[in-house]
Short mmCIF file of C-alpha atoms in Angstrom, two decimals:
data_model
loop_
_atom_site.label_atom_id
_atom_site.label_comp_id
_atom_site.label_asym_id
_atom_site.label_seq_id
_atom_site.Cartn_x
_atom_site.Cartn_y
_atom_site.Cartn_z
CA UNK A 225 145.05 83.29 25.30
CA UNK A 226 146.88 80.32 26.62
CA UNK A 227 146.38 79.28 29.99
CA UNK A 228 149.58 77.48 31.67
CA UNK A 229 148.14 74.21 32.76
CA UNK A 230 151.46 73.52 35.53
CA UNK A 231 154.33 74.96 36.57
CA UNK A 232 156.75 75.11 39.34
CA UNK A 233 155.04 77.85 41.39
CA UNK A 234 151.76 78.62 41.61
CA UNK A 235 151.61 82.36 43.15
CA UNK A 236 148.28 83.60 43.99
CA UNK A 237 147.88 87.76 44.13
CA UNK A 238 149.89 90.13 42.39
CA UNK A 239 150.66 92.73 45.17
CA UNK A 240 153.94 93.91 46.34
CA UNK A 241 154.72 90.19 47.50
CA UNK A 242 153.62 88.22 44.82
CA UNK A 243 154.82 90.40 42.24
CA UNK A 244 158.57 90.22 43.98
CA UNK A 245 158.87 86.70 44.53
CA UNK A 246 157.92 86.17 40.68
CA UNK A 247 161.28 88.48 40.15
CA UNK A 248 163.36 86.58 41.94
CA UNK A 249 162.07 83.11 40.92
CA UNK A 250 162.79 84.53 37.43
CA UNK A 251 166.06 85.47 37.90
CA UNK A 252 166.47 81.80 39.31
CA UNK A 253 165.54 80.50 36.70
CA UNK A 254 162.09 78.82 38.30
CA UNK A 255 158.92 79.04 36.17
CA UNK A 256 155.92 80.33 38.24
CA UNK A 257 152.60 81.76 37.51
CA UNK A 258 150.93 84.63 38.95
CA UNK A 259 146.96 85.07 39.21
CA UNK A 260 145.67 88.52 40.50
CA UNK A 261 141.92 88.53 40.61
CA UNK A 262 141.73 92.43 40.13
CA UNK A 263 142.80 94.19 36.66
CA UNK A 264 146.25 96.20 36.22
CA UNK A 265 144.73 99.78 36.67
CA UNK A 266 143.40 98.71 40.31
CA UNK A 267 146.18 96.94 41.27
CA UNK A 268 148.49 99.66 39.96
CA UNK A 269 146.31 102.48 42.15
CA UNK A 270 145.71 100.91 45.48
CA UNK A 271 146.49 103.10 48.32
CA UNK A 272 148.81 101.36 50.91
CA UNK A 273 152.35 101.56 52.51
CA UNK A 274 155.30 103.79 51.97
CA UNK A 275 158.09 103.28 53.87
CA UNK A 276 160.71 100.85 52.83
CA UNK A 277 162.67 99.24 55.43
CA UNK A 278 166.68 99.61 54.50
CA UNK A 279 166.91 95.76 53.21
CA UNK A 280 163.39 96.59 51.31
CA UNK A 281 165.28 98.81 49.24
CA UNK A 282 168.70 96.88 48.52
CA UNK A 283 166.25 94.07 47.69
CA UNK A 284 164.86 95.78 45.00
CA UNK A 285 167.61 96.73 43.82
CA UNK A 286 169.18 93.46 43.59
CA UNK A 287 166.67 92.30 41.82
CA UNK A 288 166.43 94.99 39.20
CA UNK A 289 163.36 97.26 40.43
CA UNK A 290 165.11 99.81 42.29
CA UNK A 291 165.99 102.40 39.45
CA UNK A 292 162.90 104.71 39.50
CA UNK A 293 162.73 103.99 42.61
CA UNK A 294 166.50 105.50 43.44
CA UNK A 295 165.40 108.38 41.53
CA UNK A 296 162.20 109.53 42.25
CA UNK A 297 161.60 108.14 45.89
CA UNK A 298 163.09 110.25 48.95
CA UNK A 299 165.95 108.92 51.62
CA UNK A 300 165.22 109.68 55.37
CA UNK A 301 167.52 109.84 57.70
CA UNK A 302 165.14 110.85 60.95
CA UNK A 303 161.68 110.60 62.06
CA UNK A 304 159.76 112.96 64.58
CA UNK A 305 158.38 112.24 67.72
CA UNK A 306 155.84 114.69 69.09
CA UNK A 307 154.29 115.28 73.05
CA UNK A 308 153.22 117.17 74.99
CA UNK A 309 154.09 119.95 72.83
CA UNK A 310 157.50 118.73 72.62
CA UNK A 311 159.83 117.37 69.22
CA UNK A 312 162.23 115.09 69.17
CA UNK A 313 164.00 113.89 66.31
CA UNK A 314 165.49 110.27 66.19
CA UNK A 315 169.24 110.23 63.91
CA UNK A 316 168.59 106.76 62.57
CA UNK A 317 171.94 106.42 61.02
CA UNK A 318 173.52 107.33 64.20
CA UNK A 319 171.37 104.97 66.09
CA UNK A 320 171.69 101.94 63.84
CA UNK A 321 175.02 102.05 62.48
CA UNK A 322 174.05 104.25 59.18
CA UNK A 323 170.57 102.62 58.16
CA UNK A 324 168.04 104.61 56.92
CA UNK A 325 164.32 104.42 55.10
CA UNK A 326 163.22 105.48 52.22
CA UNK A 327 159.62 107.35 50.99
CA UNK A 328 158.32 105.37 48.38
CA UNK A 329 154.63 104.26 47.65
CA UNK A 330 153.99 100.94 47.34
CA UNK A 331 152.11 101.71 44.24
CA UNK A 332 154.75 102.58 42.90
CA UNK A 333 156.98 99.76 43.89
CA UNK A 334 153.95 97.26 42.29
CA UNK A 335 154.05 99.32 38.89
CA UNK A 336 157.92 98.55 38.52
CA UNK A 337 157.48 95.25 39.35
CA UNK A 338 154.73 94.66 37.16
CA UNK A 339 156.27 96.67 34.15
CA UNK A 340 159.35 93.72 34.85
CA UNK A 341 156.96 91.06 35.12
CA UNK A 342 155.20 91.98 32.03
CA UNK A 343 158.33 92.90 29.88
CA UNK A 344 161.04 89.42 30.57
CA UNK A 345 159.13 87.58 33.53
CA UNK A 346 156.90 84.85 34.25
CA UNK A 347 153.09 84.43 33.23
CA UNK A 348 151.10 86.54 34.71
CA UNK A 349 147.15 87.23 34.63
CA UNK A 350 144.82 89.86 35.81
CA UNK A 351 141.41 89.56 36.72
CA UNK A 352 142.21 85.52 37.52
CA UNK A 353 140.16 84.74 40.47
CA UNK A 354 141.64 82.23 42.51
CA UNK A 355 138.53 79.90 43.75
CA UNK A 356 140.10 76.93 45.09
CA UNK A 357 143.47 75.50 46.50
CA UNK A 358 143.48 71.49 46.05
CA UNK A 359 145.57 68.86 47.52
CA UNK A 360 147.72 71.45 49.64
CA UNK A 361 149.09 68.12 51.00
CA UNK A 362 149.86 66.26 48.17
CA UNK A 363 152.89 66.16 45.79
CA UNK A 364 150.84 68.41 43.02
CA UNK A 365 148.20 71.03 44.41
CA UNK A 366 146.13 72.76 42.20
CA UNK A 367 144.57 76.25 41.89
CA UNK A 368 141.56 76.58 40.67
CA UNK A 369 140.49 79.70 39.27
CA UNK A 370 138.50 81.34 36.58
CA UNK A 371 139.44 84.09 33.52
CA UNK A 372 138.08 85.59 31.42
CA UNK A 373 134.78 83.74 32.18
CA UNK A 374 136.30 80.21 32.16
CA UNK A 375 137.21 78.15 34.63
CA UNK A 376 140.64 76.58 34.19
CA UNK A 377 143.24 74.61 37.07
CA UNK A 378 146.97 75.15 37.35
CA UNK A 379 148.80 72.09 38.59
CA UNK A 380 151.44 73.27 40.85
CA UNK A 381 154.84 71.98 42.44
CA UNK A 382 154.24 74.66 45.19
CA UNK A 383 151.77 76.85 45.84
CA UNK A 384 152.28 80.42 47.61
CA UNK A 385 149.63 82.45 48.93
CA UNK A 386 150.11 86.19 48.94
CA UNK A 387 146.80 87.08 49.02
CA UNK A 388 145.54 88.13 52.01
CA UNK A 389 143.55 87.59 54.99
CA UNK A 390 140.64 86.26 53.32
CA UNK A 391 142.65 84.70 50.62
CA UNK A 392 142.03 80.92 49.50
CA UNK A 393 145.51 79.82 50.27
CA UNK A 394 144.84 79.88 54.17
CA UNK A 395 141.64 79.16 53.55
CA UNK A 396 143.56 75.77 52.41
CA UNK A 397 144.79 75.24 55.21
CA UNK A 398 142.48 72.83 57.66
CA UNK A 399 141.30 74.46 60.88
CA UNK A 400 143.02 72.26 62.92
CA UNK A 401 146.65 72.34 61.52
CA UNK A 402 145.99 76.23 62.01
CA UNK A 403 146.36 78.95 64.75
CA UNK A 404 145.27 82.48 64.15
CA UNK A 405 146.31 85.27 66.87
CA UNK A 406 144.65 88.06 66.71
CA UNK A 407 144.41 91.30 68.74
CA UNK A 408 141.90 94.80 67.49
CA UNK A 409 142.19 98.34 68.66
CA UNK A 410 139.66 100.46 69.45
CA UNK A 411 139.99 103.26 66.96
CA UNK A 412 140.87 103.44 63.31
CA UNK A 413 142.95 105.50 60.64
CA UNK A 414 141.46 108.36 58.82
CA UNK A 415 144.15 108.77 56.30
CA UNK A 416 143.92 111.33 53.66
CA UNK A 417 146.02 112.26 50.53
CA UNK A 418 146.50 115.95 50.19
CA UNK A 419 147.81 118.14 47.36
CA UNK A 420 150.31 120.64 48.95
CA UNK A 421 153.75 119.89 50.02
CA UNK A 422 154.92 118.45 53.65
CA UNK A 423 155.28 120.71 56.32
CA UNK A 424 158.16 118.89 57.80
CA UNK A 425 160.84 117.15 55.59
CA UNK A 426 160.53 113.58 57.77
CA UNK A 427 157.84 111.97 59.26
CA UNK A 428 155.81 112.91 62.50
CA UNK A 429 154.48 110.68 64.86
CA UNK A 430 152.32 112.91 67.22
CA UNK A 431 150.76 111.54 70.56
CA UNK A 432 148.20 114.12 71.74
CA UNK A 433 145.13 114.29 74.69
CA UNK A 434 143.11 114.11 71.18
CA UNK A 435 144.40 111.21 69.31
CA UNK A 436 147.08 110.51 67.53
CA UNK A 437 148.38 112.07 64.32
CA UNK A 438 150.87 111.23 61.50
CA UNK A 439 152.01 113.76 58.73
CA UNK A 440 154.04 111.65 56.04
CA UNK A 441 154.46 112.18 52.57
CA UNK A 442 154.11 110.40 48.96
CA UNK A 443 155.67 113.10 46.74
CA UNK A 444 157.62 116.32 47.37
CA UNK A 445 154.15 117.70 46.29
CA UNK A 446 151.60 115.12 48.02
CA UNK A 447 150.88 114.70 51.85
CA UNK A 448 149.73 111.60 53.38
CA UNK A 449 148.15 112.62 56.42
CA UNK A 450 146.39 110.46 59.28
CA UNK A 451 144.49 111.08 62.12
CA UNK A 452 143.12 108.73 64.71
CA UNK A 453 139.19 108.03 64.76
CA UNK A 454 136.94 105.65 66.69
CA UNK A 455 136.06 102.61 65.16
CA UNK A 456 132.79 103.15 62.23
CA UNK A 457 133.64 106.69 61.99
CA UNK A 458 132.32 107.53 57.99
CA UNK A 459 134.89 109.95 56.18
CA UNK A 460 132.00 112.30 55.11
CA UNK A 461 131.76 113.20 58.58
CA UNK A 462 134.96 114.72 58.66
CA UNK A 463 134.95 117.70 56.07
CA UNK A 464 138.25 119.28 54.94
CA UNK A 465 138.14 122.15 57.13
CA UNK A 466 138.15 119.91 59.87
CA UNK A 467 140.42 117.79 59.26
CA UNK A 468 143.31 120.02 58.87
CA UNK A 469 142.26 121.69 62.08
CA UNK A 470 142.47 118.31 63.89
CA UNK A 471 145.60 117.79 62.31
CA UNK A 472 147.47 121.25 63.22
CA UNK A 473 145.64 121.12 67.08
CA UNK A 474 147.43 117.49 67.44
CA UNK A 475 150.92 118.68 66.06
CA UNK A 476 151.25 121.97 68.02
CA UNK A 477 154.73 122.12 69.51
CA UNK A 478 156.27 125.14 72.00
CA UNK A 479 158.29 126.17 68.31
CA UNK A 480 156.49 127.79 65.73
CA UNK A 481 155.09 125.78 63.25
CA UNK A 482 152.70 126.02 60.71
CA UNK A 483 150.75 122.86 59.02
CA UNK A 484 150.80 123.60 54.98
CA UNK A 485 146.87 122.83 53.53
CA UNK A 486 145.68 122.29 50.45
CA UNK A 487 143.21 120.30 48.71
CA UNK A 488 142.13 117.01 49.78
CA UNK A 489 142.21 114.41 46.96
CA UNK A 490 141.61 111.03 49.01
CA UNK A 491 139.86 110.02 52.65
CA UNK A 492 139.67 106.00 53.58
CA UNK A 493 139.11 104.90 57.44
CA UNK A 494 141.61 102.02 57.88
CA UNK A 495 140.69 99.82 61.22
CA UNK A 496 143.64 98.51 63.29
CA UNK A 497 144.42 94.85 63.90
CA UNK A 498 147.22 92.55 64.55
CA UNK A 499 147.26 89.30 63.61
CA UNK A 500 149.41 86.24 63.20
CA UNK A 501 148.44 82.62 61.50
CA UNK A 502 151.16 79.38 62.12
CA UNK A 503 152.02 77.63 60.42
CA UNK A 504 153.57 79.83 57.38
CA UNK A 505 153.43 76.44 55.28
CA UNK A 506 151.04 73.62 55.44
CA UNK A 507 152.35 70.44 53.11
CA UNK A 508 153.30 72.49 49.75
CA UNK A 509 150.74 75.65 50.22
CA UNK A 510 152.78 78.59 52.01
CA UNK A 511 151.95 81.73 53.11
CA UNK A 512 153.42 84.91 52.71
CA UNK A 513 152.73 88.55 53.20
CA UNK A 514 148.92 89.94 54.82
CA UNK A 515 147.94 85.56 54.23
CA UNK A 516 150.18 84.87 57.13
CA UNK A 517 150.24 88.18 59.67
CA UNK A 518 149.04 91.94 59.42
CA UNK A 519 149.71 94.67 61.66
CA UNK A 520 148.70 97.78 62.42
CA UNK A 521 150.51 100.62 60.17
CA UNK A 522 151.98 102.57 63.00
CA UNK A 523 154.97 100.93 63.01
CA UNK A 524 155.04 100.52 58.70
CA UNK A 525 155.89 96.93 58.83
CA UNK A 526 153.24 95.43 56.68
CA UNK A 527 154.95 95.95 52.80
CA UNK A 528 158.44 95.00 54.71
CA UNK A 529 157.50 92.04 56.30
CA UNK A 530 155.83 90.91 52.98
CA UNK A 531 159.16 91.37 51.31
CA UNK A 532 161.12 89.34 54.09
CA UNK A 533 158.85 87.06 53.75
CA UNK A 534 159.04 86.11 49.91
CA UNK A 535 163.40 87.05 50.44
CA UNK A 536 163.49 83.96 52.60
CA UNK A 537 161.03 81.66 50.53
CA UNK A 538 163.19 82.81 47.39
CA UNK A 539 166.43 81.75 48.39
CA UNK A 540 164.64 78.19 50.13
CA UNK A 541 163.12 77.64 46.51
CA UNK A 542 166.68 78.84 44.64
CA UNK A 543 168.54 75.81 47.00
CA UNK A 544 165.73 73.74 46.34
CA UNK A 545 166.28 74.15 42.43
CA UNK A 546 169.66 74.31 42.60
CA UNK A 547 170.94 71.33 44.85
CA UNK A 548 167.62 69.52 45.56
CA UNK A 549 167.87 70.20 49.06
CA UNK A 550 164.33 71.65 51.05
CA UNK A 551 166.34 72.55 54.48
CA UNK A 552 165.62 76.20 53.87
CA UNK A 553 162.03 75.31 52.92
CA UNK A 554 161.57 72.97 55.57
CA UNK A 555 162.44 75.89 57.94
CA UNK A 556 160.63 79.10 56.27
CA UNK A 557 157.69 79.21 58.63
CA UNK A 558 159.73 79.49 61.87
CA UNK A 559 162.62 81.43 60.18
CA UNK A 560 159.89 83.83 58.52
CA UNK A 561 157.94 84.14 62.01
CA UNK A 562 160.66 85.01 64.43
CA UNK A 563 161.21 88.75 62.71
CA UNK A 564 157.15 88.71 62.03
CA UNK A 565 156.26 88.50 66.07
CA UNK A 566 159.43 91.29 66.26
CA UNK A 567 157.32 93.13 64.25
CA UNK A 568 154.42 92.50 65.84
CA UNK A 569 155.72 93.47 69.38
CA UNK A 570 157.07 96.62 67.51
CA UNK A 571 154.09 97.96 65.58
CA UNK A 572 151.96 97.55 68.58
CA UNK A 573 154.18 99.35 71.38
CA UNK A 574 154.36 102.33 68.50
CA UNK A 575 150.47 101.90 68.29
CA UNK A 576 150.03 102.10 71.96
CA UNK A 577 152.57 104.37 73.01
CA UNK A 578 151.26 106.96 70.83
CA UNK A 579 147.44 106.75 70.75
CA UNK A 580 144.64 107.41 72.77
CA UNK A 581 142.41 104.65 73.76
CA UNK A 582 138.38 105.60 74.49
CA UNK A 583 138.84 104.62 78.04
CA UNK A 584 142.30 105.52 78.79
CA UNK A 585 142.58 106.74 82.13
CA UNK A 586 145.03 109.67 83.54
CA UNK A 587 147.59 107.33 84.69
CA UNK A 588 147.81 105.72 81.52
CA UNK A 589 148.69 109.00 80.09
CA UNK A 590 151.52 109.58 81.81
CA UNK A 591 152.72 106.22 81.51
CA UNK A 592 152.75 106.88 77.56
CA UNK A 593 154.55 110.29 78.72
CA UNK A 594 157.41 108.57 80.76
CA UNK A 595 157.75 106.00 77.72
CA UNK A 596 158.28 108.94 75.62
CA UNK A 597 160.50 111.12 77.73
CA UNK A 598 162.71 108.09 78.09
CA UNK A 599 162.91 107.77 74.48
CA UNK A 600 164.62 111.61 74.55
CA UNK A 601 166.79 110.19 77.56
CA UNK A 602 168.18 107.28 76.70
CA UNK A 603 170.15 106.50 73.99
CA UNK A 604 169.56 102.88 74.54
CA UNK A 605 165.37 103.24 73.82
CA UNK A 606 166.19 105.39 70.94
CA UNK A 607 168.65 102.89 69.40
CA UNK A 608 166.09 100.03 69.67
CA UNK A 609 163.12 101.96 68.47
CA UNK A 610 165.34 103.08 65.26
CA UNK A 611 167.01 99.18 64.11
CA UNK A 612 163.27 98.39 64.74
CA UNK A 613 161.63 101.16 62.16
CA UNK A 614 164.75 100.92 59.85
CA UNK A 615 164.22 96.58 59.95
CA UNK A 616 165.86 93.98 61.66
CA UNK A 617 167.87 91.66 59.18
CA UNK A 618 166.02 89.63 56.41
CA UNK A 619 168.19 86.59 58.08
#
């Protein structure tokens, strides 16, 4: 094949954010590249987020990828909050003036966008390992990367980095015109996929003397269940049996209810970590997505924030092409990290509120318990908690 040689924008990974901004650079009318060092089939299979924020949604759908996903994905209108063997259900509508989220796995939000990509959008090439970002603060940085056994360089007017933590694009960024904040937890994820249908039509977020718990959904026929470990725990120490045990002792309510099982088709210990790098942009290599800030999924922020992210450096890049102004680029790091440390504060008062840390003493319990009870009190807590989970604006 022919390799590209330059172009407009360089985009390196072709996840969820990469794949979107190529969209709406397309429909722009700006030429841009996409490298993805893994092949379509893993890309197209990896097992991460799936809740989209309200503006996640209308996003795809203004930019043409939101038609399986209006059909086959599933509107919520509530979550669940379980304690001491209490429910409570939050209205989000109510509480947010009539936003909602929708179920929808973010596998299947990359195979739409790659089946657009691939059918009327830019260049772009699986298994391409990106190597190298050069002259990030120059007029023309390069990527460097080899496919299909050669190595070749793209010549770039920008280049965006939406691939990840260990990712060369913040690797291109020197040390010291760098921050990284960082905070771990001290227990992980066990998250399972399981072949029977949910046992309650919204999600549950369960705090329990055991651990936390979260019973979610892919499918009207697939679970995604999750149940709080310590830190190294190996999946193969948790057999099936055990699992959904763990799972119905940490969502027993005072009301009957009974946890649906069924075969287990997936286990993967996630860890939990926040984390935020500034600068977004360093001369013309920016950052978007898990490059720039992760958080822990508790809050499901990570996909959504990845899409804000590329929504603002879209519409900086469209002005840019358009009128030859960079105002909005000049300004998408601190436009794009305002809503991420939102976020941030968010996903980890929903991670702390709700689990169980190893040395987590009695009055730390009940402080957890009063945070809770006042978010069945007050209408105030519940409102914040639900413009929170259903996003803040893109803007």
């Amino acid at each position: 094949m022919t390799h590209p040689r330059h172009t407009t924008v360089g985009i390196i990974g072709g996840g969820p954010a990469g794949l979107l901004l190529a969209r709406l650079l397309h429909r722009s009318g700006i030429d841009c590249v996409v490298l993805e060092s893994r092949d379509r089939a893993y890309v197209e299979r990896r097992q991460r987020a799936g809740i989209l924020e309200q503006g996640t949604v209308e996003v795809l759908r203004a930019c043409g990828a939101g038609e399986r996903m209006d059909r086959a994905g599933l509107v919520h209108d509530g979550i669940e909050l379980r304690w001491n063997r209490r429910a409570h259900r939050l209205d989000l509508p109510a509480l947010t003036g009539g936003r909602r989220v929708m179920v929808y796995a973010q596998t299947e939000v990359v195979k739409d966008l790659i089946a657009l990509q691939l059918a009327d959008g830019a260049p772009l090439l699986f298994g391409a390992q990106a190597l190298a970002v050069t002259g990030a603060d120059t007029a023309r940085p390069g990527i460097r990367y080899r496919h299909q056994g050669r190595e070749q360089t793209l010549t770039c007017d920008y280049v965006v980095g939406c691939d990840g933590f260990h990712g060369v694009a913040r690797q291109a960024v020197p040390e010291s015109a760098r921050r990284t904040y960082e905070r771990s937890y001290p227990y992980s994820w066990l998250g399972v996929l399981a072949e029977v249908p949910p046992s309650h039509d919204e999600l549950v977020y369960a705090h329990s003397a055991r651990g936390f718990a979260l019973f979610s959904m892919r499918t009207p026929t697939l679970s995604r269940l999750y149940l709080q470990v310590p830190n190294g725990t190996d999946p193969a120490d948790w057999p099936d049996d055990r699992i959904w045990d763990e799972l119905e002792a940490r969502g027993a309510i005072g009301a009957p209810w009974k946890l649906a099982r069924g075969p287990l088709t997936a286990k993967a210990v996630l860890p939990m970590r926040s984390s935020v790098t500034e600068p977004m942009r360093y001369g013309r290599v920016l950052l978007a997505g898990d490059a720039a800030h992760i958080v822990p999924p508790t809050g499901a922020k990570g996909l959504n924030l990845a899409v804000a992210d590329v929504t603002v450096l879209a519409r900086a890049l469209d002005r840019l092409h358009r009128t030859g102004s960079t105002d909005l680029l000049d300004a998408y790091s601190d436009t794009c990290l305002r809503r991420v440390w939102r976020a941030e504060h968010f996903s980890y008062f929903m991670t702390t509120a709700l689990h169980t840390a190893p040395d987590q003493s009695p009055f730390d319990t009940r402080l957890q318990l009063a945070q809770l009870d006042r978010l069945a009190g007050s209408p105030h807590a519940a409102a914040e908690l639900a413009e929170n989970y259903t996003g803040l604006p893109l803007l």
